[in-house]
Amino acid sequence: MGARCVRSGVGPRHARRPAPTVLRGIYLPRSMDAGDFAMTTYGIPLLVLSTTNSASLTGLAFALEWVPRLGAFVVAGAMVDRHGTTRVLRLASAMRAAVVVAAAGALPQLDRGLPTMVTVMLLAVLTGVLTEFSYIAAETAGGVASRQAGTRAHRVQSVLLGIDQVGTLVGPAVAGLLLERTGAAGMLATIAVFSLLACVFAPRQCTAQQPKAPEPVLAGLRIGWTTLRSAPALGWLVCGLTLSNLAIGLLQAATPVMVVRQFDHSSADVGLIWSVAAVASLLAVAVCRRAIDRWGLWPVGALCAALAGSACLAVSLTHTYTAYLVLIAVLMAGEGGMTVVLRTLRSHLIPQSVFGATLSLTILLLLVPFPLAGVLVATVPPALLGYAMTGCAVVQALGLCLAFVRLRTLPDLRVRLA
């Protein structure tokens, strides 16, 4: 059967509307969702720390924010393949807006203690799930745009990654500042606004007509695993980045505790760290976009891996806020370059018919370390977090080294893209 278009409305007048541009149909809704993603990811743990004043609960909230996301990715990929990007993005964004508005209204009425703790923990779980549904939908829409771009797919992915990094640039700083100046209500209301905008601007894309009997979730995982095994370059890169993400996740979970408790800075300074890191990552993405054109995927990816591994080892040994900020920025610059390589390979090697399921599996593997990092922060005393960071940095360096040594012999990462 032919393809069908998932539209944002019904009726003859809407049917006559021209197809949206890439800016309106892909980049704009992705921008709204990226802002929400960054504010929830970095703002909710800060909210937990400010309301409970507990490092252990902050780490636990980070884990609770990510554990449901892992399951959500599997279901979200199947839902996107079945119902299209538009419906999933709109429904997830609308539900996220409703959840944060309800929390913003409830928190001022609750006494500090168990009721507040339960509310913020439940907020972490629900926003984590809904954010991943919207992310999978937006990422799938970006994958369609990349395939349509052909050999210039890495340029589209660079723009999408740039949008994500701008979200990371603005989101943590705004979340920390709003939390410090207006309290939880101001931060949560802003998240709700971005969610509603993502719902309004959801892309209208054509999706293949789905089979009468939808694939079960486990079948989707098997399809994704089979596809990943058929592309060894993508598999090795995902393996290396998964090990790297254990160190990244630990830094994300531990930074509120490190900055507020050990460096004696404010919640706004926590957001500043990730905003500066986003600037560095944006610059790295712009440089890598041109570097891939000239030298190919493998040299650029290997250089970024070396940069990220070295910076992570150094950041685990620092004892000042300024050095911590600078080294995290260098680390995230290296991660940004490797992400361009990953997204470019992903858009080229994954067939469109199984893109949602395979994308969900790859992201699932990449995010498994994040709840583990939250558990580490919840269980390791704050005074020993530096040692935990050093151990994770060593694992990251070894994993990236092994992955890129293996990738050196595979053709998919050695091509130059026109």
PDB file of N, CA, C and O in Angstrom, residues 47 100-101 103-105 107-108 178-179 182-192:
ATOM      1  N   LEU A  47      15.530  20.523  41.596  1.00  0.00           N
ATOM      2  CA  LEU A  47      14.306  20.706  42.374  1.00  0.00           C
ATOM      3  C   LEU A  47      14.274  19.753  43.562  1.00  0.00           C
ATOM      4  O   LEU A  47      13.894  20.143  44.682  1.00  0.00           O
ATOM      5  N   VAL A 100       3.345  18.693  34.722  1.00  0.00           N
ATOM      6  CA  VAL A 100       4.129  19.724  35.414  1.00  0.00           C
ATOM      7  C   VAL A 100       3.227  20.829  35.960  1.00  0.00           C
ATOM      8  O   VAL A 100       3.520  21.408  37.018  1.00  0.00           O
ATOM      9  N   VAL A 101       2.122  21.146  35.283  1.00  0.00           N
ATOM     10  CA  VAL A 101       1.186  22.133  35.812  1.00  0.00           C
ATOM     11  C   VAL A 101       0.548  21.616  37.099  1.00  0.00           C
ATOM     12  O   VAL A 101       0.395  22.360  38.084  1.00  0.00           O
ATOM     13  N   ALA A 103       1.899  19.468  39.178  1.00  0.00           N
ATOM     14  CA  ALA A 103       2.914  19.509  40.226  1.00  0.00           C
ATOM     15  C   ALA A 103       3.144  20.926  40.721  1.00  0.00           C
ATOM     16  O   ALA A 103       3.321  21.156  41.924  1.00  0.00           O
ATOM     17  N   ALA A 104       3.155  21.892  39.807  1.00  0.00           N
ATOM     18  CA  ALA A 104       3.349  23.286  40.199  1.00  0.00           C
ATOM     19  C   ALA A 104       2.230  23.760  41.119  1.00  0.00           C
ATOM     20  O   ALA A 104       2.464  24.549  42.042  1.00  0.00           O
ATOM     21  N   GLY A 105       1.018  23.285  40.887  1.00  0.00           N
ATOM     22  CA  GLY A 105      -0.089  23.662  41.751  1.00  0.00           C
ATOM     23  C   GLY A 105      -0.096  22.935  43.075  1.00  0.00           C
ATOM     24  O   GLY A 105      -0.559  23.475  44.093  1.00  0.00           O
ATOM     25  N   LEU A 107       2.703  21.473  44.810  1.00  0.00           N
ATOM     26  CA  LEU A 107       3.848  21.625  45.717  1.00  0.00           C
ATOM     27  C   LEU A 107       3.671  22.726  46.766  1.00  0.00           C
ATOM     28  O   LEU A 107       4.021  22.510  47.937  1.00  0.00           O
ATOM     29  N   PRO A 108       3.153  23.916  46.424  1.00  0.00           N
ATOM     30  CA  PRO A 108       2.995  24.937  47.469  1.00  0.00           C
ATOM     31  C   PRO A 108       2.007  24.545  48.567  1.00  0.00           C
ATOM     32  O   PRO A 108       2.052  25.104  49.669  1.00  0.00           O
ATOM     33  N   LEU A 178      15.449  30.107  37.320  1.00  0.00           N
ATOM     34  CA  LEU A 178      14.050  30.178  37.710  1.00  0.00           C
ATOM     35  C   LEU A 178      13.820  29.534  39.075  1.00  0.00           C
ATOM     36  O   LEU A 178      13.035  30.040  39.891  1.00  0.00           O
ATOM     37  N   LEU A 179      14.491  28.417  39.323  1.00  0.00           N
ATOM     38  CA  LEU A 179      14.336  27.751  40.615  1.00  0.00           C
ATOM     39  C   LEU A 179      14.838  28.631  41.752  1.00  0.00           C
ATOM     40  O   LEU A 179      14.244  28.685  42.830  1.00  0.00           O
ATOM     41  N   THR A 182      12.285  32.198  41.312  1.00  0.00           N
ATOM     42  CA  THR A 182      10.819  32.090  41.356  1.00  0.00           C
ATOM     43  C   THR A 182      10.315  30.825  42.035  1.00  0.00           C
ATOM     44  O   THR A 182       9.100  30.649  42.182  1.00  0.00           O
ATOM     45  N   GLY A 183      11.230  29.934  42.400  1.00  0.00           N
ATOM     46  CA  GLY A 183      10.812  28.690  43.021  1.00  0.00           C
ATOM     47  C   GLY A 183      10.372  27.654  42.007  1.00  0.00           C
ATOM     48  O   GLY A 183      10.498  27.842  40.787  1.00  0.00           O
ATOM     49  N   ALA A 184       9.818  26.559  42.524  1.00  0.00           N
ATOM     50  CA  ALA A 184       9.431  25.442  41.654  1.00  0.00           C
ATOM     51  C   ALA A 184       8.348  25.846  40.663  1.00  0.00           C
ATOM     52  O   ALA A 184       8.343  25.385  39.521  1.00  0.00           O
ATOM     53  N   ALA A 185       7.430  26.721  41.079  1.00  0.00           N
ATOM     54  CA  ALA A 185       6.299  27.072  40.209  1.00  0.00           C
ATOM     55  C   ALA A 185       6.762  27.722  38.917  1.00  0.00           C
ATOM     56  O   ALA A 185       6.270  27.391  37.828  1.00  0.00           O
ATOM     57  N   GLY A 186       7.720  28.634  38.997  1.00  0.00           N
ATOM     58  CA  GLY A 186       8.201  29.310  37.799  1.00  0.00           C
ATOM     59  C   GLY A 186       8.899  28.366  36.843  1.00  0.00           C
ATOM     60  O   GLY A 186       8.690  28.431  35.624  1.00  0.00           O
ATOM     61  N   MET A 187       9.735  27.469  37.385  1.00  0.00           N
ATOM     62  CA  MET A 187      10.444  26.527  36.532  1.00  0.00           C
ATOM     63  C   MET A 187       9.467  25.557  35.860  1.00  0.00           C
ATOM     64  O   MET A 187       9.550  25.306  34.652  1.00  0.00           O
ATOM     65  N   LEU A 188       8.521  25.036  36.620  1.00  0.00           N
ATOM     66  CA  LEU A 188       7.584  24.066  36.063  1.00  0.00           C
ATOM     67  C   LEU A 188       6.640  24.715  35.054  1.00  0.00           C
ATOM     68  O   LEU A 188       6.273  24.098  34.047  1.00  0.00           O
ATOM     69  N   ALA A 189       6.251  25.975  35.294  1.00  0.00           N
ATOM     70  CA  ALA A 189       5.394  26.666  34.337  1.00  0.00           C
ATOM     71  C   ALA A 189       6.105  26.865  33.009  1.00  0.00           C
ATOM     72  O   ALA A 189       5.495  26.739  31.932  1.00  0.00           O
ATOM     73  N   THR A 190       7.399  27.144  33.051  1.00  0.00           N
ATOM     74  CA  THR A 190       8.171  27.306  31.815  1.00  0.00           C
ATOM     75  C   THR A 190       8.260  25.992  31.050  1.00  0.00           C
ATOM     76  O   THR A 190       8.145  25.966  29.818  1.00  0.00           O
ATOM     77  N   ILE A 191       8.466  24.904  31.760  1.00  0.00           N
ATOM     78  CA  ILE A 191       8.480  23.585  31.113  1.00  0.00           C
ATOM     79  C   ILE A 191       7.134  23.328  30.427  1.00  0.00           C
ATOM     80  O   ILE A 191       7.083  22.812  29.306  1.00  0.00           O
ATOM     81  N   ALA A 192       6.048  23.699  31.094  1.00  0.00           N
ATOM     82  CA  ALA A 192       4.717  23.493  30.511  1.00  0.00           C
ATOM     83  C   ALA A 192       4.543  24.297  29.230  1.00  0.00           C
ATOM     84  O   ALA A 192       3.955  23.812  28.252  1.00  0.00           O
TER      85      ALA A 192
END
